[in-house]
Amino acid sequence: MLSDRIERLTESATIAMAKKARQLKSEGKDIISLSLGEPDFDTPDFIKSAAKEGIDQNYTRYMPVNGYDDLREAISNKFKRDNGLEYSKDQIVVSTGAKQSIANLVMSVVNPGDEVIIPTPFWVSYVDVVKFAEGIPVFVESTIETDFKISAEQLEAAITDKTKLMMFSSPCNPSGSVYSKEELGKIAKVLEKHPNIIAMSDEIYEHIVFEGKHASLAQFDSIKDQVVTVNGVSKAFAMTGWRIGYIGAPTWIASACTKVQGQFTSGTSSVSQRAAIAALNTDPECTSQMREAFHKRRDLVIGLLKEIPGVKVNTPPGAFYLFPDVSHYFGKQHNGKTISGPSDLSEFLLSEAFVAVVSGEAFGDPNCIRFSYAADEKELIKAVSRIKEALTALN
Ligand code: PMP
Ligand code: GLU
């Protein structure tokens, strides 16, 4: 018998859809996969060279659990350079992807029965990690009408004496929304009144912003000691497979995360850490070509989606996802079967249009589906055209 803990855990919807798409592709089906969120670019050569040098220099042994000293120094400098944040090396913990950073944090601060505020839509793994820790997710809803952002008043109304943590991403996966400095300032004012609440600010898409400027929640001094800033190299440097994420946190939280990691996995891959030093010591403008490509594709796909009757789409300023409201199609029939929600609709699009997208349900929004537009332009055009054809055939 499996544990209750594992029975509570659902499979990651993004990974499940990517697996299904891979399986169908291997069977010879012409699947276009817009399900998994990862840059379709190669890791830049200077980063790969640093990894090769790392191997030659015998960076091949166990290292400190929280990461090599010079990597944590590079991260400390990066926080200052890019975000204006002061984190000393002992406030930084390097992990096997931001995914592990988030899990470490939740396991470190959430007790059974603690409430964790999660604005919707949210990145899939937040909720399951909270449930794994026996915390209680408390959802604060946003919709396409508010550009998928919550207000400070909504946050305030959700806080109880059981609230322990609040978790959000900006730029947001799946909506691409970006909270401005002013909006974060209002959220900071609420948090300031509740010094026992910890806020996790997931900033992994910080370099993929097309309009406006990325702002960090920890910039507000009055709450700096309540904020854990999560980041990583996966998205900014096209390094999803290298598995490097990190946090900047108050020392007591950083020490707790190191303790969790010391029992579960230890320090992450030595070679990846050498590569991450090269990435983080470089001006992030080196990735501007990727950002420009995403920007162009975003506009392309939005234009095409707007041509599909009934599809509502906003213009997200960041990340590489679109999160259209497709509720117009719920209740319609295909082969006698009713499409009752976004999960049925994504199954339908996979089987009829051969396009893999992810149901909004997994992200806490039952009206939407998520597209990753980190794909080749020709494929994107083909995908939306097939989606249009499939949807307009529904009645
Ligand atoms: N946070 C968000 C918002 C994400 O979209 C992802 C995955 N793409 C992660 C964290 C985890 O990233 P990784 O584990 O690759 O660093
Ligand atoms: N985070 C990416 C996504 O949302 C990758 C998949 C995952 O790690 O769950 O698609």
XYZ file of C-alpha atoms and ligand atoms in Angstrom:
421
model
C 0.000 0.000 0.000
C 1.264 3.449 -0.836
C 1.349 6.206 1.754
C -1.547 8.637 2.159
C 0.954 11.345 1.286
C 1.643 9.926 -2.158
C -2.038 9.178 -2.730
C -2.730 12.895 -2.201
C -0.186 13.881 -4.836
C -1.402 14.298 -8.416
C 0.888 13.867 -11.410
C 2.212 17.174 -12.772
C -0.231 18.098 -15.577
C 2.470 19.754 -17.659
C 4.678 16.687 -17.491
C 1.730 14.330 -18.066
C 0.689 16.169 -21.245
C 4.270 16.306 -22.520
C 4.559 12.551 -21.941
C 1.348 11.898 -23.864
C 2.533 14.100 -26.746
C 5.902 12.299 -26.871
C 4.160 8.925 -26.888
C 1.877 9.913 -29.793
C 4.851 11.347 -31.691
C 6.757 8.095 -31.243
C 3.746 6.309 -32.765
C 4.224 8.473 -35.868
C 1.485 11.069 -35.213
C 2.266 14.595 -36.350
C 1.874 16.173 -32.902
C 2.758 19.803 -32.217
C 3.585 20.032 -28.546
C 2.883 23.380 -26.926
C 2.484 21.745 -23.542
C 5.813 21.853 -21.746
C 7.147 25.277 -20.871
C 10.741 25.343 -21.972
C 12.753 27.535 -24.327
C 13.302 25.824 -27.677
C 16.794 27.368 -27.947
C 20.100 25.654 -27.222
C 22.097 26.585 -24.137
C 24.600 29.304 -25.199
C 28.067 28.000 -26.102
C 29.952 29.963 -23.431
C 27.896 28.178 -20.765
C 28.529 24.772 -22.295
C 32.270 25.543 -22.422
C 32.277 26.399 -18.717
C 30.714 23.015 -17.969
C 33.342 21.225 -20.067
C 36.104 23.122 -18.262
C 34.497 22.162 -14.965
C 34.799 18.496 -15.851
C 38.439 18.916 -16.924
C 39.171 20.730 -13.678
C 37.694 17.780 -11.781
C 34.649 19.466 -10.359
C 33.270 16.006 -9.946
C 32.941 15.431 -6.210
C 30.454 16.223 -3.482
C 30.255 19.911 -2.748
C 28.641 22.000 0.003
C 24.921 21.125 0.223
C 23.846 24.728 -0.486
C 26.123 25.009 -3.546
C 29.715 25.985 -4.382
C 30.887 29.119 -2.664
C 31.710 30.860 -5.956
C 28.276 30.022 -7.382
C 26.559 31.520 -4.332
C 28.791 34.551 -4.739
C 27.758 34.847 -8.412
C 24.104 34.603 -7.327
C 24.604 37.227 -4.623
C 26.106 39.560 -7.268
C 23.304 38.739 -9.702
C 20.640 39.637 -7.134
C 22.346 42.991 -6.627
C 22.975 43.681 -10.312
C 19.590 42.633 -11.714
C 17.195 43.105 -8.803
C 18.835 45.592 -6.435
C 18.606 42.950 -3.675
C 21.221 42.318 -0.996
C 21.572 38.628 -0.181
C 24.777 37.381 1.415
C 26.143 33.979 0.406
C 24.670 32.308 3.498
C 21.209 33.499 2.460
C 21.445 31.595 -0.807
C 20.699 27.915 -1.421
C 21.274 26.283 -4.802
C 19.014 23.330 -5.625
C 18.095 20.848 -8.355
C 15.911 23.309 -10.245
C 13.628 25.986 -8.824
C 11.168 23.135 -8.407
C 13.299 21.707 -5.610
C 13.870 25.193 -4.171
C 10.082 25.552 -3.846
C 9.653 22.097 -2.326
C 12.456 22.777 0.196
C 10.786 26.020 1.223
C 7.327 24.519 1.670
C 8.696 21.548 3.619
C 10.662 23.966 5.794
C 7.895 26.372 6.798
C 4.475 24.720 6.399
C 3.023 22.699 9.284
C -0.020 20.439 8.855
C -3.123 22.651 8.834
C -1.276 25.862 7.916
C -2.965 27.893 5.203
C -1.050 28.839 2.085
C -2.452 31.620 -0.084
C -2.057 30.926 -3.796
C -3.428 33.409 -6.354
C -5.036 31.718 -9.361
C -3.924 30.912 -11.942
C -0.796 29.374 -10.392
C 2.019 27.173 -11.545
C 0.907 23.526 -11.254
C 3.398 22.300 -8.676
C 2.645 24.871 -5.949
C -0.569 23.218 -4.830
C 0.691 19.664 -4.782
C 3.796 20.540 -2.821
C 1.619 22.322 -0.258
C -0.692 19.312 -0.023
C 2.313 17.030 0.356
C 3.336 19.103 3.381
C -0.256 18.787 4.682
C -0.829 22.511 4.271
C -4.159 23.892 3.081
C -4.105 25.826 -0.198
C -6.313 28.934 -0.097
C -7.046 30.251 -3.573
C -7.459 33.906 -4.408
C -9.028 34.186 -7.820
C -8.125 36.407 -10.731
C -9.564 36.276 -14.243
C -8.686 37.461 -17.723
C -10.637 40.676 -16.957
C -8.022 41.689 -14.344
C -5.185 40.438 -16.531
C -4.903 37.505 -14.146
C -3.593 39.595 -11.252
C -5.001 39.814 -7.743
C -5.344 43.027 -5.759
C -3.874 43.802 -2.372
C -7.452 43.931 -1.009
C -8.095 40.382 -2.180
C -4.906 39.244 -0.485
C -5.858 40.991 2.738
C -9.299 39.375 2.731
C -7.788 35.884 2.400
C -5.442 36.206 5.380
C -6.432 34.417 8.597
C -4.509 33.619 11.758
C -3.610 30.274 10.127
C -1.930 31.852 7.084
C 1.721 30.850 6.913
C 2.810 31.391 3.336
C 1.793 33.112 0.125
C 3.148 31.804 -3.206
C 3.072 33.515 -6.579
C 5.092 33.993 -9.742
C 5.706 37.217 -11.660
C 6.052 36.973 -14.627
C 3.388 34.346 -14.081
C 3.268 30.831 -15.377
C 0.647 30.210 -16.850
C -0.782 33.698 -17.519
C 2.334 35.705 -18.456
C 1.122 38.512 -16.152
C 3.688 40.807 -14.592
C 3.058 42.710 -11.343
C 4.329 46.285 -11.517
C 6.417 47.851 -8.758
C 3.322 49.812 -7.644
C 1.167 46.698 -7.457
C 3.833 44.840 -5.493
C 4.186 47.851 -3.197
C 0.500 47.524 -2.269
C 0.922 43.804 -1.641
C 3.978 44.578 0.499
C 1.872 46.974 2.611
C -0.528 44.123 3.399
C 2.268 41.689 4.227
C 3.930 44.276 6.427
C 0.915 44.095 8.766
C 1.414 40.326 9.116
C 5.097 39.796 9.894
C 4.622 36.050 10.471
C 3.545 35.429 6.885
C 6.249 34.396 4.452
C 5.895 35.342 0.783
C 7.469 33.251 -1.960
C 8.193 35.375 -5.004
C 8.974 33.104 -7.952
C 10.879 35.211 -10.469
C 12.156 32.514 -12.805
C 10.844 34.358 -15.898
C 12.313 37.737 -14.888
C 14.317 38.149 -18.097
C 11.359 37.345 -20.326
C 9.444 40.618 -20.053
C 8.399 42.529 -23.179
C 6.651 45.571 -21.774
C 7.441 47.340 -18.527
C 10.073 46.119 -16.131
C 10.353 43.136 -13.850
C 10.132 44.075 -10.177
C 11.107 41.969 -7.157
C 8.887 41.767 -4.085
C 11.908 41.693 -1.763
C 12.863 45.239 -2.813
C 10.532 46.602 -0.105
C 12.655 46.885 3.017
C 9.714 46.619 5.408
C 9.055 43.000 4.295
C 12.476 41.894 3.037
C 12.769 39.504 6.017
C 9.472 37.856 5.054
C 10.281 37.220 1.394
C 11.917 34.232 -0.243
C 12.976 35.034 -3.797
C 13.024 31.977 -6.064
C 14.895 31.959 -9.333
C 16.911 29.688 -11.610
C 18.719 29.410 -14.912
C 16.222 27.166 -16.745
C 14.244 29.851 -18.562
C 16.638 32.775 -18.869
C 19.525 30.763 -20.294
C 17.694 27.860 -21.960
C 19.084 25.485 -19.337
C 16.056 23.414 -18.324
C 17.998 20.146 -18.375
C 20.874 21.399 -16.212
C 18.610 21.580 -13.150
C 19.815 24.653 -11.304
C 17.473 26.752 -9.195
C 18.145 28.901 -6.158
C 16.643 31.028 -3.417
C 17.608 34.225 -1.662
C 16.025 34.086 1.793
C 16.317 35.142 5.426
C 19.187 33.113 6.929
C 16.927 30.987 9.159
C 14.917 29.846 6.124
C 18.022 29.304 3.980
C 19.505 27.112 6.756
C 16.279 25.094 6.998
C 16.188 24.549 3.216
C 19.809 23.401 3.316
C 18.901 20.950 6.082
C 16.028 19.473 4.031
C 18.231 19.224 0.957
C 21.076 17.676 2.974
C 18.817 14.732 3.799
C 17.008 14.396 0.475
C 19.493 15.106 -2.329
C 22.662 16.998 -1.187
C 24.239 19.627 -3.416
C 23.114 19.579 -7.027
C 25.231 18.488 -10.016
C 28.789 19.828 -9.823
C 29.075 20.308 -13.595
C 25.781 22.195 -13.821
C 26.913 24.473 -11.025
C 30.089 25.383 -12.964
C 27.912 26.164 -15.992
C 25.556 28.300 -13.876
C 28.476 30.425 -12.640
C 29.300 31.345 -16.241
C 25.649 32.117 -16.984
C 25.041 34.262 -13.924
C 28.308 36.199 -14.143
C 27.341 37.384 -17.625
C 25.199 40.374 -18.512
C 21.693 38.908 -18.963
C 21.353 41.003 -22.111
C 23.236 38.109 -23.742
C 19.819 36.411 -23.863
C 18.020 39.333 -25.520
C 17.757 37.456 -28.832
C 15.660 34.790 -27.165
C 13.461 37.433 -25.576
C 12.968 39.184 -28.918
C 12.017 35.897 -30.552
C 9.452 35.180 -27.808
C 8.037 38.684 -28.175
C 7.560 38.235 -31.916
C 5.941 34.840 -31.448
C 3.625 36.149 -28.744
C 2.260 38.798 -31.094
C 1.967 36.300 -33.907
C -0.015 33.765 -31.858
C -2.259 36.391 -30.231
C -3.156 37.716 -33.685
C -4.028 34.218 -34.886
C -5.987 33.257 -31.756
C -8.063 36.417 -32.016
C -9.330 35.156 -35.363
C -10.969 32.154 -33.678
C -14.557 32.992 -32.731
C -15.245 32.733 -29.003
C -11.594 32.595 -27.888
C -10.773 35.398 -25.435
C -7.092 36.214 -25.128
C -5.248 39.019 -23.344
C -1.770 40.338 -24.104
C 0.554 39.127 -21.371
C 3.735 41.176 -20.956
C 5.983 38.283 -19.888
C 6.977 34.595 -19.875
C 6.184 32.509 -22.975
C 2.639 31.357 -22.366
C -0.812 32.383 -23.483
C -3.777 31.502 -21.337
C -6.901 32.040 -23.452
C -10.409 31.707 -22.065
C -12.044 29.022 -24.182
C -15.213 28.574 -22.107
C -17.301 29.489 -25.174
C -16.697 25.923 -26.391
C -17.802 24.151 -23.201
C -21.071 22.286 -23.649
C -20.445 21.709 -27.361
C -20.371 18.185 -28.728
C -17.829 16.066 -30.534
C -18.887 12.619 -31.810
C -21.792 12.676 -29.398
C -19.546 13.473 -26.430
C -19.939 16.758 -24.589
C -16.860 18.876 -24.012
C -17.517 19.817 -20.441
C -14.398 21.799 -19.538
C -10.766 22.598 -20.327
C -9.517 19.047 -19.709
C -11.976 17.619 -22.264
C -11.075 20.431 -24.625
C -7.333 19.767 -24.384
C -7.948 16.027 -24.939
C -10.069 16.958 -27.961
C -7.357 19.245 -29.354
C -4.784 16.505 -28.903
C -6.847 13.850 -30.641
C -8.404 16.005 -33.368
C -5.947 18.844 -34.006
C -2.838 16.931 -32.903
C -1.841 19.889 -30.752
C -0.838 19.386 -27.119
C -1.828 22.171 -24.709
C -2.476 22.019 -20.950
C -5.874 22.295 -19.276
C -6.372 25.429 -17.181
C -7.787 23.253 -14.396
C -4.254 22.222 -13.471
C -3.443 25.907 -12.970
C -6.614 26.635 -10.988
C -8.644 28.210 -13.804
C -11.482 26.125 -15.272
C -12.098 28.478 -18.221
C -8.694 28.467 -19.857
C -6.076 26.380 -21.582
C -2.344 27.066 -21.604
C -0.219 27.331 -24.738
C 3.523 27.583 -24.588
C 4.662 29.625 -27.584
C 8.311 28.668 -27.087
C 8.228 26.893 -30.439
C 9.165 27.502 -34.034
C 6.991 30.136 -35.811
C 5.930 27.775 -38.587
C 4.820 25.195 -36.043
C 2.903 27.858 -34.129
C 1.061 28.966 -37.256
C 0.237 25.354 -38.110
C -0.900 24.637 -34.536
C -3.304 27.577 -34.316
C -4.705 26.880 -37.748
C -5.442 23.263 -36.745
C -6.991 24.440 -33.480
C -9.189 26.897 -35.345
C -10.360 24.209 -37.717
C -11.124 21.751 -34.900
C -12.943 24.297 -32.719
C -15.044 25.784 -35.454
C -16.207 22.273 -36.444
C -17.721 21.804 -32.961
C -21.428 22.305 -32.501
N 8.521 28.172 -11.260
C 7.807 28.358 -12.376
C 6.808 29.469 -12.396
C 8.002 27.528 -13.478
O 7.313 27.720 -14.595
C 8.935 26.466 -13.388
C 9.085 25.449 -14.490
N 9.204 25.937 -15.670
C 9.672 26.333 -12.225
C 9.429 27.186 -11.170
C 10.692 25.258 -12.051
O 11.772 25.421 -12.905
P 13.083 24.553 -12.815
O 12.832 23.460 -11.836
O 13.351 24.086 -14.192
O 14.151 25.484 -12.332
N 7.542 24.464 -15.593
C 7.397 24.064 -16.941
C 5.932 24.150 -17.328
O 5.165 24.743 -16.636
C 8.003 22.708 -17.130
C 7.198 21.540 -16.620
C 7.337 21.313 -15.179
O 8.450 21.406 -14.657
O 6.310 21.020 -14.580
O 5.584 23.637 -18.347
